[in-house]
PDB file of C-alpha atoms in Angstrom:
ATOM      1  CA  MET A 284      -6.217  -2.963 -12.203  1.00  0.00           C
ATOM      2  CA  LEU A 285      -3.544  -3.503  -9.347  1.00  0.00           C
ATOM      3  CA  THR A 286      -1.253  -0.843  -8.484  1.00  0.00           C
ATOM      4  CA  LEU A 287       1.761  -1.376  -5.987  1.00  0.00           C
ATOM      5  CA  GLN A 288       1.718   2.203  -4.214  1.00  0.00           C
ATOM      6  CA  SER A 289       4.556   1.564  -1.628  1.00  0.00           C
ATOM      7  CA  GLY A 290       7.022  -1.168  -0.564  1.00  0.00           C
ATOM      8  CA  GLN A 291       8.669  -4.065  -2.136  1.00  0.00           C
ATOM      9  CA  THR A 292       8.631  -8.012  -1.709  1.00  0.00           C
ATOM     10  CA  HIS A 293      10.811  -9.866   0.390  1.00  0.00           C
ATOM     11  CA  PRO A 294      13.875 -11.514  -1.479  1.00  0.00           C
ATOM     12  CA  GLY A 295      13.257 -14.828   0.139  1.00  0.00           C
ATOM     13  CA  PRO A 296      10.399 -16.887   1.798  1.00  0.00           C
ATOM     14  CA  ALA A 297       8.173 -15.045   3.820  1.00  0.00           C
ATOM     15  CA  ILE A 298       4.703 -15.144   5.277  1.00  0.00           C
ATOM     16  CA  TYR A 299       2.660 -12.221   3.567  1.00  0.00           C
ATOM     17  CA  CYS A 300       0.032 -11.184   5.930  1.00  0.00           C
ATOM     18  CA  THR A 301      -3.040  -9.609   4.674  1.00  0.00           C
ATOM     19  CA  PHE A 302      -6.838  -8.743   5.410  1.00  0.00           C
ATOM     20  CA  HIS A 303     -10.045  -9.347   3.713  1.00  0.00           C
ATOM     21  CA  MET A 304     -10.263  -5.593   2.313  1.00  0.00           C
ATOM     22  CA  GLY A 305      -9.964  -4.025  -1.054  1.00  0.00           C
ATOM     23  CA  GLY A 306      -8.181  -6.153  -3.711  1.00  0.00           C
ATOM     24  CA  TRP A 307      -7.122  -8.903  -1.283  1.00  0.00           C
ATOM     25  CA  ALA A 308      -8.354 -11.536  -3.564  1.00  0.00           C
ATOM     26  CA  VAL A 309      -5.958 -10.235  -6.454  1.00  0.00           C
ATOM     27  CA  GLN A 310      -2.804  -9.423  -4.350  1.00  0.00           C
ATOM     28  CA  PRO A 311      -1.385 -12.690  -5.200  1.00  0.00           C
ATOM     29  CA  VAL A 312      -1.300 -11.883  -8.814  1.00  0.00           C
ATOM     30  CA  LEU A 313       1.171  -8.905  -7.767  1.00  0.00           C
ATOM     31  CA  LEU A 314       3.574 -11.529  -5.987  1.00  0.00           C
ATOM     32  CA  LEU A 315       3.360 -14.047  -8.893  1.00  0.00           C
ATOM     33  CA  HIS A 316       4.335 -11.341 -11.393  1.00  0.00           C
ATOM     34  CA  ARG A 317       7.355 -10.710  -9.410  1.00  0.00           C
ATOM     35  CA  ASN A 318       8.109 -14.509  -9.623  1.00  0.00           C
ATOM     36  CA  ILE A 319       7.450 -15.547  -6.128  1.00  0.00           C
ATOM     37  CA  PRO A 320       6.375 -19.035  -5.699  1.00  0.00           C
ATOM     38  CA  LEU A 321       3.353 -18.944  -3.723  1.00  0.00           C
ATOM     39  CA  THR A 322       1.065 -20.989  -1.785  1.00  0.00           C
ATOM     40  CA  ILE A 323      -2.391 -19.227  -0.490  1.00  0.00           C
ATOM     41  CA  VAL A 324      -3.486 -20.714   2.944  1.00  0.00           C
ATOM     42  CA  ALA A 325      -7.104 -20.351   3.241  1.00  0.00           C
ATOM     43  CA  GLY A 326     -10.322 -21.829   4.621  1.00  0.00           C
ATOM     44  CA  PRO A 327     -12.404 -24.366   2.956  1.00  0.00           C
ATOM     45  CA  HIS A 328     -14.961 -21.753   1.313  1.00  0.00           C
ATOM     46  CA  VAL A 329     -11.852 -19.850  -0.297  1.00  0.00           C
ATOM     47  CA  SER A 330      -9.478 -22.989  -0.934  1.00  0.00           C
ATOM     48  CA  GLU A 331     -12.406 -24.970  -2.444  1.00  0.00           C
ATOM     49  CA  GLY A 332     -13.974 -22.397  -4.493  1.00  0.00           C
ATOM     50  CA  GLN A 333     -11.949 -19.297  -5.577  1.00  0.00           C
ATOM     51  CA  GLY A 334      -8.843 -21.220  -4.722  1.00  0.00           C
ATOM     52  CA  THR A 335      -9.493 -23.382  -7.632  1.00  0.00           C
ATOM     53  CA  GLN A 336      -9.951 -20.454  -9.783  1.00  0.00           C
ATOM     54  CA  TRP A 337      -6.587 -19.112  -8.474  1.00  0.00           C
ATOM     55  CA  VAL A 338      -4.747 -22.301  -9.558  1.00  0.00           C
ATOM     56  CA  GLN A 339      -6.475 -22.353 -13.157  1.00  0.00           C
ATOM     57  CA  MET A 340      -5.747 -18.887 -13.720  1.00  0.00           C
ATOM     58  CA  ASN A 341      -2.163 -19.441 -12.731  1.00  0.00           C
ATOM     59  CA  SER A 342      -1.954 -22.709 -15.170  1.00  0.00           C
ATOM     60  CA  VAL A 343      -3.103 -20.252 -17.792  1.00  0.00           C
ATOM     61  CA  CYS A 344      -0.698 -17.536 -17.149  1.00  0.00           C
ATOM     62  CA  LEU A 345       2.346 -20.021 -17.038  1.00  0.00           C
ATOM     63  CA  ALA A 346       1.329 -21.288 -20.470  1.00  0.00           C
ATOM     64  CA  GLN A 347       1.204 -17.734 -21.726  1.00  0.00           C
ATOM     65  CA  GLU A 348       4.746 -17.236 -20.222  1.00  0.00           C
ATOM     66  CA  ARG A 349       3.207 -14.228 -18.109  1.00  0.00           C
ATOM     67  CA  TRP A 350       5.366 -15.135 -15.316  1.00  0.00           C
ATOM     68  CA  GLN A 351       7.372 -18.278 -14.043  1.00  0.00           C
ATOM     69  CA  ALA A 352       6.197 -18.628 -10.577  1.00  0.00           C
ATOM     70  CA  ASP A 353       3.614 -21.467  -9.681  1.00  0.00           C
ATOM     71  CA  LEU A 354       0.775 -21.122  -6.897  1.00  0.00           C
ATOM     72  CA  ALA A 355      -0.762 -23.881  -4.726  1.00  0.00           C
ATOM     73  CA  VAL A 356      -3.482 -23.540  -2.173  1.00  0.00           C
ATOM     74  CA  ILE A 357      -3.694 -25.082   1.378  1.00  0.00           C
ATOM     75  CA  ASN A 358      -7.046 -25.645   3.043  1.00  0.00           C
ATOM     76  CA  THR A 359      -6.642 -25.064   6.699  1.00  0.00           C
ATOM     77  CA  ASP A 360      -9.412 -27.537   7.665  1.00  0.00           C
ATOM     78  CA  GLY A 361      -6.980 -30.179   6.665  1.00  0.00           C
ATOM     79  CA  GLN A 362      -5.346 -32.294   9.250  1.00  0.00           C
ATOM     80  CA  SER A 363      -1.860 -31.854   7.390  1.00  0.00           C
ATOM     81  CA  ALA A 364      -2.054 -28.101   7.093  1.00  0.00           C
ATOM     82  CA  LEU A 365       0.540 -27.106   9.365  1.00  0.00           C
ATOM     83  CA  ILE A 366       3.064 -29.722   7.976  1.00  0.00           C
ATOM     84  CA  GLN A 367       2.237 -28.617   4.593  1.00  0.00           C
ATOM     85  CA  MET A 368       2.955 -24.863   5.339  1.00  0.00           C
ATOM     86  CA  MET A 369       6.273 -25.831   6.936  1.00  0.00           C
ATOM     87  CA  ARG A 370       7.202 -27.954   3.919  1.00  0.00           C
ATOM     88  CA  GLN A 371       6.336 -24.989   1.498  1.00  0.00           C
ATOM     89  CA  LEU A 372       8.560 -22.543   3.263  1.00  0.00           C
ATOM     90  CA  ARG A 373      11.360 -25.084   3.641  1.00  0.00           C
ATOM     91  CA  GLN A 374      11.307 -25.531  -0.100  1.00  0.00           C
ATOM     92  CA  GLY A 375      11.677 -21.722  -0.620  1.00  0.00           C
ATOM     93  CA  ARG A 376       7.982 -20.947  -1.223  1.00  0.00           C
ATOM     94  CA  SER A 377       6.040 -18.001   0.416  1.00  0.00           C
ATOM     95  CA  LEU A 378       2.589 -18.343   2.135  1.00  0.00           C
ATOM     96  CA  TYR A 379      -0.145 -15.836   1.823  1.00  0.00           C
ATOM     97  CA  ILE A 380      -2.446 -15.517   4.861  1.00  0.00           C
ATOM     98  CA  CYS A 381      -5.680 -13.628   5.911  1.00  0.00           C
ATOM     99  CA  LEU A 382      -4.917 -12.754   9.375  1.00  0.00           C
ATOM    100  CA  ASP A 383      -8.778 -11.725  10.095  1.00  0.00           C
ATOM    101  CA  GLY A 384      -9.452 -15.591   9.387  1.00  0.00           C
ATOM    102  CA  HIS A 385     -12.368 -17.221   8.076  1.00  0.00           C
ATOM    103  CA  ARG A 386     -15.809 -18.266   9.068  1.00  0.00           C
ATOM    104  CA  SER A 387     -17.877 -21.186   8.167  1.00  0.00           C
ATOM    105  CA  VAL A 388     -21.470 -22.212   7.821  1.00  0.00           C
ATOM    106  CA  ARG A 389     -21.124 -24.202  10.988  1.00  0.00           C
ATOM    107  CA  GLY A 390     -20.677 -21.046  12.698  1.00  0.00           C
ATOM    108  CA  GLU A 391     -16.782 -21.474  13.462  1.00  0.00           C
ATOM    109  CA  SER A 392     -14.958 -18.051  13.755  1.00  0.00           C
ATOM    110  CA  ALA A 393     -11.245 -17.215  13.682  1.00  0.00           C
ATOM    111  CA  HIS A 394     -11.656 -15.149  16.393  1.00  0.00           C
ATOM    112  CA  LEU A 395     -13.216 -16.898  19.236  1.00  0.00           C
ATOM    113  CA  ALA A 396     -13.627 -14.974  22.473  1.00  0.00           C
ATOM    114  CA  HIS A 397     -12.539 -17.676  24.677  1.00  0.00           C
ATOM    115  CA  ASP A 398      -9.931 -19.198  22.500  1.00  0.00           C
ATOM    116  CA  ARG A 399      -7.251 -20.487  24.812  1.00  0.00           C
ATOM    117  CA  HIS A 400      -4.665 -20.691  22.060  1.00  0.00           C
ATOM    118  CA  GLY A 401      -5.223 -17.191  20.916  1.00  0.00           C
ATOM    119  CA  LEU A 402      -3.218 -13.960  21.821  1.00  0.00           C
ATOM    120  CA  THR A 403      -4.730 -10.740  22.650  1.00  0.00           C
ATOM    121  CA  VAL A 404      -4.311  -7.473  20.303  1.00  0.00           C
ATOM    122  CA  ARG A 405      -6.031  -3.853  20.820  1.00  0.00           C
ATOM    123  CA  LEU A 406      -8.348  -2.994  17.727  1.00  0.00           C
ATOM    124  CA  ASN A 407     -10.492  -0.052  17.794  1.00  0.00           C
ATOM    125  CA  GLY A 408     -10.202   0.500  21.624  1.00  0.00           C
ATOM    126  CA  ARG A 409     -11.367  -3.264  22.496  1.00  0.00           C
ATOM    127  CA  ASP A 410      -9.397  -6.417  23.295  1.00  0.00           C
ATOM    128  CA  LEU A 411      -9.424  -8.743  20.332  1.00  0.00           C
ATOM    129  CA  ARG A 412      -8.562 -12.669  20.288  1.00  0.00           C
ATOM    130  CA  VAL A 413      -6.556 -13.512  17.496  1.00  0.00           C
ATOM    131  CA  ARG A 414      -4.762 -16.894  16.470  1.00  0.00           C
ATOM    132  CA  PRO A 415      -1.064 -16.652  16.520  1.00  0.00           C
ATOM    133  CA  GLY A 416      -0.109 -19.545  14.221  1.00  0.00           C
ATOM    134  CA  ALA A 417       1.347 -17.426  11.233  1.00  0.00           C
ATOM    135  CA  ALA A 418       3.668 -15.779  13.805  1.00  0.00           C
ATOM    136  CA  TYR A 419       4.510 -18.969  15.674  1.00  0.00           C
ATOM    137  CA  LEU A 420       5.403 -20.588  12.352  1.00  0.00           C
ATOM    138  CA  ALA A 421       7.668 -17.555  11.218  1.00  0.00           C
ATOM    139  CA  HIS A 422       9.464 -17.843  14.360  1.00  0.00           C
ATOM    140  CA  GLN A 423       9.914 -21.471  14.206  1.00  0.00           C
ATOM    141  CA  LEU A 424      11.362 -21.516  10.685  1.00  0.00           C
ATOM    142  CA  GLY A 425      13.160 -18.134  10.805  1.00  0.00           C
ATOM    143  CA  VAL A 426      11.079 -16.362   8.027  1.00  0.00           C
ATOM    144  CA  PRO A 427       9.692 -12.846   8.162  1.00  0.00           C
ATOM    145  CA  LEU A 428       5.868 -11.814   8.371  1.00  0.00           C
ATOM    146  CA  VAL A 429       5.377  -8.979   5.521  1.00  0.00           C
ATOM    147  CA  PRO A 430       2.268  -6.954   5.921  1.00  0.00           C
ATOM    148  CA  MET A 431       0.264  -6.701   2.779  1.00  0.00           C
ATOM    149  CA  MET A 432      -2.628  -4.392   2.709  1.00  0.00           C
ATOM    150  CA  SER A 433      -5.016  -3.256  -0.024  1.00  0.00           C
ATOM    151  CA  TRP A 434      -7.756  -0.920  -0.600  1.00  0.00           C
ATOM    152  CA  ARG A 435      -9.804   0.202  -3.714  1.00  0.00           C
ATOM    153  CA  ASP A 436     -10.328   3.463  -5.504  1.00  0.00           C
ATOM    154  CA  THR A 437     -13.688   4.779  -6.475  1.00  0.00           C
ATOM    155  CA  ASP A 438     -13.024   3.518  -9.832  1.00  0.00           C
ATOM    156  CA  GLY A 439     -12.552  -0.018  -8.525  1.00  0.00           C
ATOM    157  CA  ARG A 440      -8.835   0.093  -9.002  1.00  0.00           C
ATOM    158  CA  ALA A 441      -6.796  -1.878  -6.265  1.00  0.00           C
ATOM    159  CA  ASN A 442      -4.072  -0.364  -4.515  1.00  0.00           C
ATOM    160  CA  VAL A 443      -1.605  -2.419  -2.524  1.00  0.00           C
ATOM    161  CA  GLU A 444       0.913  -1.511   0.198  1.00  0.00           C
ATOM    162  CA  ILE A 445       3.904  -3.924   1.196  1.00  0.00           C
ATOM    163  CA  GLY A 446       5.172  -3.168   4.807  1.00  0.00           C
ATOM    164  CA  GLU A 447       8.635  -3.665   5.808  1.00  0.00           C
ATOM    165  CA  ALA A 448       9.230  -7.376   6.804  1.00  0.00           C
ATOM    166  CA  ILE A 449       9.043  -8.274  10.406  1.00  0.00           C
ATOM    167  CA  HIS A 450      11.758 -10.548  11.265  1.00  0.00           C
ATOM    168  CA  PRO A 451      11.494 -13.041  14.166  1.00  0.00           C
ATOM    169  CA  GLU A 452      13.667 -12.821  16.959  1.00  0.00           C
ATOM    170  CA  GLY A 453      13.812 -13.405  20.870  1.00  0.00           C
ATOM    171  CA  ASP A 454      11.085 -15.305  22.659  1.00  0.00           C
ATOM    172  CA  ARG A 455       8.336 -16.873  20.520  1.00  0.00           C
ATOM    173  CA  GLU A 456       5.624 -15.456  22.620  1.00  0.00           C
ATOM    174  CA  ALA A 457       7.006 -12.030  22.780  1.00  0.00           C
ATOM    175  CA  PHE A 458       7.708 -11.945  19.033  1.00  0.00           C
ATOM    176  CA  ALA A 459       4.105 -13.122  18.300  1.00  0.00           C
ATOM    177  CA  GLN A 460       2.615 -10.521  20.486  1.00  0.00           C
ATOM    178  CA  GLN A 461       4.374  -7.685  19.099  1.00  0.00           C
ATOM    179  CA  ALA A 462       4.319  -8.558  15.396  1.00  0.00           C
ATOM    180  CA  LEU A 463       0.592  -9.421  15.409  1.00  0.00           C
ATOM    181  CA  GLN A 464      -0.045  -6.006  17.160  1.00  0.00           C
ATOM    182  CA  GLN A 465       1.758  -4.199  14.831  1.00  0.00           C
ATOM    183  CA  LEU A 466       0.243  -5.950  11.684  1.00  0.00           C
ATOM    184  CA  TRP A 467      -3.519  -5.297  13.239  1.00  0.00           C
ATOM    185  CA  SER A 468      -2.648  -1.591  14.255  1.00  0.00           C
ATOM    186  CA  ARG A 469      -1.596  -0.784  10.372  1.00  0.00           C
ATOM    187  CA  PHE A 470      -4.607  -2.512   9.249  1.00  0.00           C
ATOM    188  CA  GLU A 471      -6.842  -0.377  11.783  1.00  0.00           C
ATOM    189  CA  SER A 472      -5.289   2.871  10.332  1.00  0.00           C
ATOM    190  CA  LEU A 473      -6.425   1.811   6.820  1.00  0.00           C
ATOM    191  CA  ALA A 474      -9.844   0.183   7.855  1.00  0.00           C
ATOM    192  CA  ARG A 475     -11.024   3.720   9.537  1.00  0.00           C
ATOM    193  CA  VAL A 476     -10.606   5.052   6.141  1.00  0.00           C
ATOM    194  CA  HIS A 477     -11.652   2.243   3.734  1.00  0.00           C
ATOM    195  CA  GLY A 478     -13.437   0.180   6.479  1.00  0.00           C
ATOM    196  CA  ALA A 479     -16.532  -0.336   4.162  1.00  0.00           C
ATOM    197  CA  GLN A 480     -14.450  -2.374   2.095  1.00  0.00           C
ATOM    198  CA  TRP A 481     -13.600  -4.971   4.708  1.00  0.00           C
ATOM    199  CA  GLU A 482     -15.588  -8.132   3.890  1.00  0.00           C
ATOM    200  CA  MET A 483     -15.463  -9.489   7.545  1.00  0.00           C
ATOM    201  CA  GLY A 484     -17.159  -6.454   8.549  1.00  0.00           C
ATOM    202  CA  TRP A 485     -15.611  -3.668  10.476  1.00  0.00           C
ATOM    203  CA  HIS A 486     -18.630  -2.956  12.771  1.00  0.00           C
ATOM    204  CA  SER A 487     -18.585  -6.527  14.275  1.00  0.00           C
ATOM    205  CA  TYR A 488     -15.202  -5.861  15.766  1.00  0.00           C
ATOM    206  CA  ARG A 489     -16.333  -2.421  17.446  1.00  0.00           C
ATOM    207  CA  SER A 490     -17.493  -2.327  20.984  1.00  0.00           C
ATOM    208  CA  ARG A 491     -21.008  -3.490  20.945  1.00  0.00           C
ATOM    209  CA  PRO A 492     -23.847  -2.119  23.179  1.00  0.00           C
ATOM    210  CA  VAL A 493     -25.226  -4.290  25.951  1.00  0.00           C
ATOM    211  CA  ALA A 494     -28.138  -6.264  24.314  1.00  0.00           C
ATOM    212  CA  GLN A 495     -31.744  -5.566  25.010  1.00  0.00           C
ATOM    213  CA  PRO A 496     -34.324  -8.424  25.413  1.00  0.00           C
ATOM    214  CA  ALA A 497     -36.171  -8.834  22.102  1.00  0.00           C
ATOM    215  CA  GLY A 498     -40.184  -8.594  22.698  1.00  0.00           C
ATOM    216  CA  ASP A 499     -43.042 -10.366  20.670  1.00  0.00           C
ATOM    217  CA  PHE A 500     -43.950  -9.480  17.318  1.00  0.00           C
ATOM    218  CA  GLU A 501     -46.709  -6.940  16.957  1.00  0.00           C
ATOM    219  CA  LEU A 502     -48.616  -6.049  14.031  1.00  0.00           C
ATOM    220  CA  GLN A 503     -49.167  -2.591  14.802  1.00  0.00           C
ATOM    221  CA  ARG A 504     -45.285  -1.791  15.123  1.00  0.00           C
ATOM    222  CA  HIS A 505     -42.717  -0.958  12.492  1.00  0.00           C
ATOM    223  CA  TYR A 506     -39.619  -2.840  12.193  1.00  0.00           C
ATOM    224  CA  ARG A 507     -36.368  -2.091  10.460  1.00  0.00           C
ATOM    225  CA  PHE A 508     -33.521  -4.664   9.304  1.00  0.00           C
ATOM    226  CA  ASN A 509     -30.696  -4.665  12.501  1.00  0.00           C
ATOM    227  CA  ALA A 510     -27.856  -3.421  10.236  1.00  0.00           C
ATOM    228  CA  GLU A 511     -25.762  -2.893  13.706  1.00  0.00           C
ATOM    229  CA  ARG A 512     -25.934  -6.554  14.530  1.00  0.00           C
ATOM    230  CA  TYR A 513     -26.265  -8.447  11.222  1.00  0.00           C
ATOM    231  CA  HIS A 514     -24.106  -7.862   8.098  1.00  0.00           C
ATOM    232  CA  LEU A 515     -24.651  -9.667   4.621  1.00  0.00           C
ATOM    233  CA  TYR A 516     -21.017 -11.133   4.207  1.00  0.00           C
ATOM    234  CA  GLN A 517     -21.997 -13.459   1.399  1.00  0.00           C
ATOM    235  CA  PRO A 518     -25.666 -12.316   0.051  1.00  0.00           C
ATOM    236  CA  ALA A 519     -25.322 -14.333  -2.967  1.00  0.00           C
ATOM    237  CA  GLN A 520     -25.196 -17.347  -0.915  1.00  0.00           C
ATOM    238  CA  GLY A 521     -27.576 -16.391   1.505  1.00  0.00           C
ATOM    239  CA  LEU A 522     -25.005 -16.129   4.509  1.00  0.00           C
ATOM    240  CA  LEU A 523     -25.608 -13.641   7.137  1.00  0.00           C
ATOM    241  CA  LEU A 524     -22.808 -12.674   9.544  1.00  0.00           C
ATOM    242  CA  ASP A 525     -23.779 -12.228  13.205  1.00  0.00           C
ATOM    243  CA  ALA A 526     -21.685  -9.574  14.774  1.00  0.00           C
ATOM    244  CA  LYS A 527     -22.945 -10.439  18.136  1.00  0.00           C
ATOM    245  CA  THR A 528     -21.616 -14.059  17.974  1.00  0.00           C
ATOM    246  CA  ASP A 529     -19.302 -13.847  15.162  1.00  0.00           C
ATOM    247  CA  GLU A 530     -21.169 -16.658  13.263  1.00  0.00           C
ATOM    248  CA  LEU A 531     -21.908 -17.050   9.907  1.00  0.00           C
ATOM    249  CA  LYS A 532     -25.526 -18.026   9.608  1.00  0.00           C
ATOM    250  CA  ARG A 533     -27.484 -19.392   6.421  1.00  0.00           C
ATOM    251  CA  VAL A 534     -30.751 -17.356   5.744  1.00  0.00           C
ATOM    252  CA  PRO A 535     -33.461 -19.320   4.211  1.00  0.00           C
ATOM    253  CA  ALA A 536     -34.142 -18.789   0.531  1.00  0.00           C
ATOM    254  CA  SER A 537     -37.774 -17.918   1.308  1.00  0.00           C
ATOM    255  CA  TYR A 538     -36.401 -14.857   3.321  1.00  0.00           C
ATOM    256  CA  ALA A 539     -34.240 -13.276   0.290  1.00  0.00           C
ATOM    257  CA  THR A 540     -37.144 -11.205  -1.299  1.00  0.00           C
ATOM    258  CA  TRP A 541     -38.435  -9.370   1.870  1.00  0.00           C
ATOM    259  CA  LEU A 542     -34.860  -9.380   3.421  1.00  0.00           C
ATOM    260  CA  GLY A 543     -33.496  -7.558   0.482  1.00  0.00           C
ATOM    261  CA  GLN A 544     -36.479  -4.997   0.454  1.00  0.00           C
ATOM    262  CA  LEU A 545     -36.179  -4.447   3.971  1.00  0.00           C
ATOM    263  CA  ARG A 546     -32.414  -3.953   3.729  1.00  0.00           C
ATOM    264  CA  GLN A 547     -32.633  -1.163   0.796  1.00  0.00           C
ATOM    265  CA  ARG A 548     -35.314   0.838   2.865  1.00  0.00           C
ATOM    266  CA  THR A 549     -34.329   3.700   5.098  1.00  0.00           C
ATOM    267  CA  ALA A 550     -37.779   3.882   6.750  1.00  0.00           C
ATOM    268  CA  ALA A 551     -39.231   1.141   9.028  1.00  0.00           C
ATOM    269  CA  ILE A 552     -41.977  -1.170   7.417  1.00  0.00           C
ATOM    270  CA  PRO A 553     -45.219  -1.946   9.051  1.00  0.00           C
ATOM    271  CA  GLY A 554     -45.451  -4.984  11.010  1.00  0.00           C
ATOM    272  CA  GLN A 555     -48.492  -5.897   9.003  1.00  0.00           C
ATOM    273  CA  TRP A 556     -46.384  -5.940   5.661  1.00  0.00           C
ATOM    274  CA  LEU A 557     -43.981  -8.229   7.269  1.00  0.00           C
ATOM    275  CA  ALA A 558     -46.873 -10.621   8.247  1.00  0.00           C
ATOM    276  CA  GLU A 559     -48.099 -10.924   4.570  1.00  0.00           C
ATOM    277  CA  GLN A 560     -44.503 -11.550   3.417  1.00  0.00           C
ATOM    278  CA  ILE A 561     -44.031 -14.162   6.425  1.00  0.00           C
ATOM    279  CA  LYS A 562     -47.365 -16.029   7.039  1.00  0.00           C
ATOM    280  CA  ASP A 563     -46.044 -18.187   9.868  1.00  0.00           C
ATOM    281  CA  ALA A 564     -46.623 -16.639  13.044  1.00  0.00           C
ATOM    282  CA  HIS A 565     -43.741 -18.935  14.548  1.00  0.00           C
ATOM    283  CA  SER A 566     -41.220 -17.899  11.979  1.00  0.00           C
ATOM    284  CA  LEU A 567     -42.200 -14.397  12.742  1.00  0.00           C
ATOM    285  CA  GLN A 568     -41.567 -14.574  16.198  1.00  0.00           C
ATOM    286  CA  GLN A 569     -38.079 -16.446  15.756  1.00  0.00           C
ATOM    287  CA  ILE A 570     -36.846 -13.738  13.551  1.00  0.00           C
ATOM    288  CA  VAL A 571     -37.661 -11.031  16.171  1.00  0.00           C
ATOM    289  CA  ALA A 572     -36.220 -12.855  18.703  1.00  0.00           C
ATOM    290  CA  SER A 573     -32.994 -13.275  16.867  1.00  0.00           C
ATOM    291  CA  GLU A 574     -32.995  -9.365  16.726  1.00  0.00           C
ATOM    292  CA  LEU A 575     -32.636  -9.563  12.842  1.00  0.00           C
ATOM    293  CA  LEU A 576     -35.600  -7.049  12.898  1.00  0.00           C
ATOM    294  CA  VAL A 577     -35.914  -4.444  15.358  1.00  0.00           C
ATOM    295  CA  ALA A 578     -39.078  -2.453  16.483  1.00  0.00           C
ATOM    296  CA  GLN A 579     -39.424   1.143  16.282  1.00  0.00           C
TER     297      GLN A 579
END
């Protein structure tokens, strides 16, 4: 169930800006119900997977006359992605973009610490490099950025808040800086309350302690899963988000059983038990060196 708690959609083409939190994946339905022709802009994992499901769902709803607006998906990895986005907006369509970006199995991140093309915003007391493409596009074509945030209640119901449209004006860089900070600040206020629902990992954007060098694996010690550094972003696919490097790493299928057990336990697990699960000494040492497990 999807409930619009506050705000209203923009009457013309706009760039709806959201984050991977709450009901972000079902928010497009709200826009389509209001007959807004919509194009979702997403990375390959979403555009080629869930994006296909979105398009199929929209075809069914059009046939059932549940709404008249159509839906399309643009893969941001495509060479013509920017041209496609400009074309869609000029044709009177709106875009739907997650500002917190996407991560790929290759370890690429939408938030790179040294991204020379990024702008700096403040999030949770620290500087965060974000990509300004949505703001630049809005400024170039004269369309507004519209904040669209979501969170879920304990019963699973998704709530949506649509903020006031941020219209482009003045210098491009100044507009992008101000608009992006406004969007991220509003998101932060919601993430402080509903941060556990943020799929990108709220803790990965917090100030991080200075890392201590990992020691050798020792049978007589006890270990726990390093939840401060690693977050299972897509557990079903065996993908592990490293908050230290902002990389998405693939976990070997053979790790699934013991890693799942380790994450569910609050007490540390003896090294002897781990040695029985992971019989290869070299693999054990690599796991400890990567700080996936930390000694107690």
